[in-house]
Amino acid sequence: MKNLFLTLFFAFPLIAFGQSNSGRITGFLTDSTTTKPIPFATVALQTADSKLITGVTTDENGAFTIDKVATGVYKLVFSFVGYRTKELNNVAITTEKPVTAIGKVVVSPDSRNLNEVNVVGQKALVEDKGDRLVYNAEKDVSNTGGTAVDVLRKVPMLTVDLDGNLKMRGSGNIKVLVNGKPSSIMARNLADALKQMPANIIKSVEVITSPGAKYDAEGSAGVINIITKKGVQGTNGTVNATGGNLNRSLGGNLNVKGKKLGLAISLNGYQYRNIGENSSTRTALTAGQPTSILRQRTSRDNTGTGGFGEMSLDYDPDSTNRINFSGNAWGGNFPMNSTLDSRLADPQGNVLQNYHRDIRFRNPYGNTEFNLGWAKSFKKPGRELAVLTQYARMPDNYYYTITQTDMTSEVPTYLERSTNLSRNNEYTFQTDYTHPFTARTKRDTLTIKAEVGAKAILRDIGSEFVIEQALTGQEGDYAVDPGRSNEFTYNQRVVAGYASLKIDTKRKWNLTVGTRLEHTRIEGDFVTNQSRFTNQYQNLIPSFTLAKTLRKKHTFKVSYTQRISRPLIWYLNPYKNYSDPKNVQTGNPFLNPELTHATELSYSTFGKEGSSFNAAIFWRQTNNSIEWLATVDAQGAALSSPQNIGRNASYGANLNLTLQPNKNLNFSIGSDLTYVDLTSVALNQRTSGWVWSTSPNVSYKLPKDLTLQANGYVGSGWISLQSRNSGWYYYGLSAKKEFMGKKVSLTLNLNNPFNRTVKITGDQFAPSFTAQNTSLFVNRSIRLTLSYKFGQMSSGGKQSRKISNDDKK
């Protein structure tokens, strides 16, 4: 250990770098009869005289890679049950050509064993990749035809409530990426976005609890990366159709990939139905004494419709360069129409207000994003330079109309309508460089990867809102309310640079250290009342991870990182939503960024049969934590806005266990326990307590390509500075049948079949009020999905790089 850390300390000036084992051999295996890829076949690397050096297995797409091959001439031997063994001689690795791509290798079926061939290898439902936990959503049949909400509810360490609000280890400060880059719809309103993203397009979900310096320094709880399904090489695609009482969708994708040019197109349309009701009783307080009592009941039944499309074009002029252009668009309308009955009384029971409101609220949204990038790889494996650019335009508009009728009247007594036009134009430039090294000491060999990069982001944000009212209840009497109308502009500039060093040793030590420096400048302008403000700040963000693997399968890891979260327009927009005048919501343009310190200690292991175990204990403290808070005036009206509350501290543990007793049965369970402590000195409030959840999942494969699955969730609820909510549970049953050589599948999903609604109760408390509320969510659903796959896919080519702006809250 002493020599190891001395080597790390003097790494750059003193290490002698070795090049002799930097070779790589790649290719992919196919069936000579069907031309389909052959997964999980054995590829042995031998000397010319047939002495075994090493071996690998092909992945699910038939691809294989053999790394760290010394210069020389070798023989490759391919074998798999049901196929004739094939040998490939004279495979050369030279100093001038360290990477050898042998391309497609065709093997012939062995007629003596054809009737007994049965490929049973498969990915585990949950995998530990060291720096991240991966949930393989495509292996979970219960996700078929659902939304991203259904997927994320089953991911270890995550909880999703019935409104789609996402938390990791009890914290809602999470950055969600799609294919390693931010999705504008996710930044707009995460809960709504998750409901609108079809589960059919999700391949896997990565949970990154300790992001390194390469990531934007955002997301105090961590980073969630949703990986969507993509073809790799060849021509292939899928078509999916789902029908159900709460979810309906129709979509598909097409992938065409040649040696130099690749095109991928995806189109999806969807509908999501939201049914529920709420009732609440709130008592306004002045100096601890009641001043008014508000009782309200709302109900809603809405169907949102939308769609999205994506196009990606890749061009490889040669084996070391790739140019990528991509564009995507999201759009739709997600209404929140509701009816509201409101009754305000004084403490003696005298009625002060009593009315009924019909609220028509719509949120037509859209987003377009364009990426253009160039990536250059070098002869030395792992050395790469990337230059990336991105432009995103995210309009986000809100409209509502209100018809209010007093309980003593039969005609409308008040009308109101509102328009809020908001925008967010974002320009990003990024460059990254990766350089690998090899160093040798007397006792060990070190593989080192150095990464450096820079990034600049310019955000141009604006909001224009106008509220009109008719105090007589007549359409012809609408007039602008100048006290509730304004125009707001906001500019944010972020410049960042990072450096990271990752070191792996043959003795199974892994060290990753890095630092990131970010400078932020913001300018805001309330155009209507000519009020301006500016602010700037600088943050140095360190990160550190040390891991050790024992006996090849027991890994211990300790990590520390800092994170920063900058509020975006969803939190900053000063537009006030008066659709319910007793519950007004608005943004806060004067928010400060959050700064989080996070430490984690974890252990993971796995077994040959597909079993795995992962456990971690963690501590996290966020200063200037952003929370939505409410204050209630003497007239019983609440104003809710995001505020910097001071401190949000939490510690706890989580574990995930996966068992595969045999090739047909798979069982997994994830659990977490977190103690949350929230404090606001300015508001003189403190709330603390334990929150927990657990989610089991079991699947069984029957003969004739039939799979059955059951899953569930139970949790204790959640805690915020001003509220506590009760726990809830859900359960689901699924069956999937495959036909026509697994090209066609039919999947039936039942969610909460024996409970139409889920009930959640909650208490709210603050110096200015106390409240009790009950929410009912219609959660019982049935859906049937038909999926058809065409063409075929094989491995090959390179992965395109894209901008990843994960610094936004």
CSV table of N, CA and C in Angstrom, one decimal, residues 144 149 177 196 205 219 497 576 728:
chain,number,residue,atom,x,y,z
A,144,THR,N,-44.1,-3.2,-19.5
A,144,THR,CA,-44.6,-3.1,-20.8
A,144,THR,C,-45.9,-2.3,-20.9
A,149,VAL,N,-42.9,6.3,-14.8
A,149,VAL,CA,-43.3,6.2,-13.4
A,149,VAL,C,-43.3,4.8,-13.0
A,177,LEU,N,-31.3,12.4,-16.2
A,177,LEU,CA,-30.8,12.5,-17.6
A,177,LEU,C,-31.5,11.5,-18.5
A,196,GLN,N,-45.4,10.9,-18.9
A,196,GLN,CA,-45.6,11.0,-20.3
A,196,GLN,C,-44.6,10.3,-21.1
A,205,VAL,N,-32.1,1.8,-16.3
A,205,VAL,CA,-32.0,3.1,-15.5
A,205,VAL,C,-30.7,2.9,-14.6
A,219,GLY,N,-27.5,18.1,-8.3
A,219,GLY,CA,-28.2,16.9,-7.9
A,219,GLY,C,-27.6,16.4,-6.6
A,497,GLY,N,-14.7,24.1,-15.6
A,497,GLY,CA,-13.6,23.3,-16.0
A,497,GLY,C,-13.4,22.2,-15.0
A,576,LYS,N,-47.9,34.1,-10.8
A,576,LYS,CA,-48.7,33.6,-9.8
A,576,LYS,C,-49.9,32.9,-10.3
A,728,TRP,N,-48.2,4.4,1.7
A,728,TRP,CA,-49.1,3.9,0.7
A,728,TRP,C,-48.4,2.6,0.1
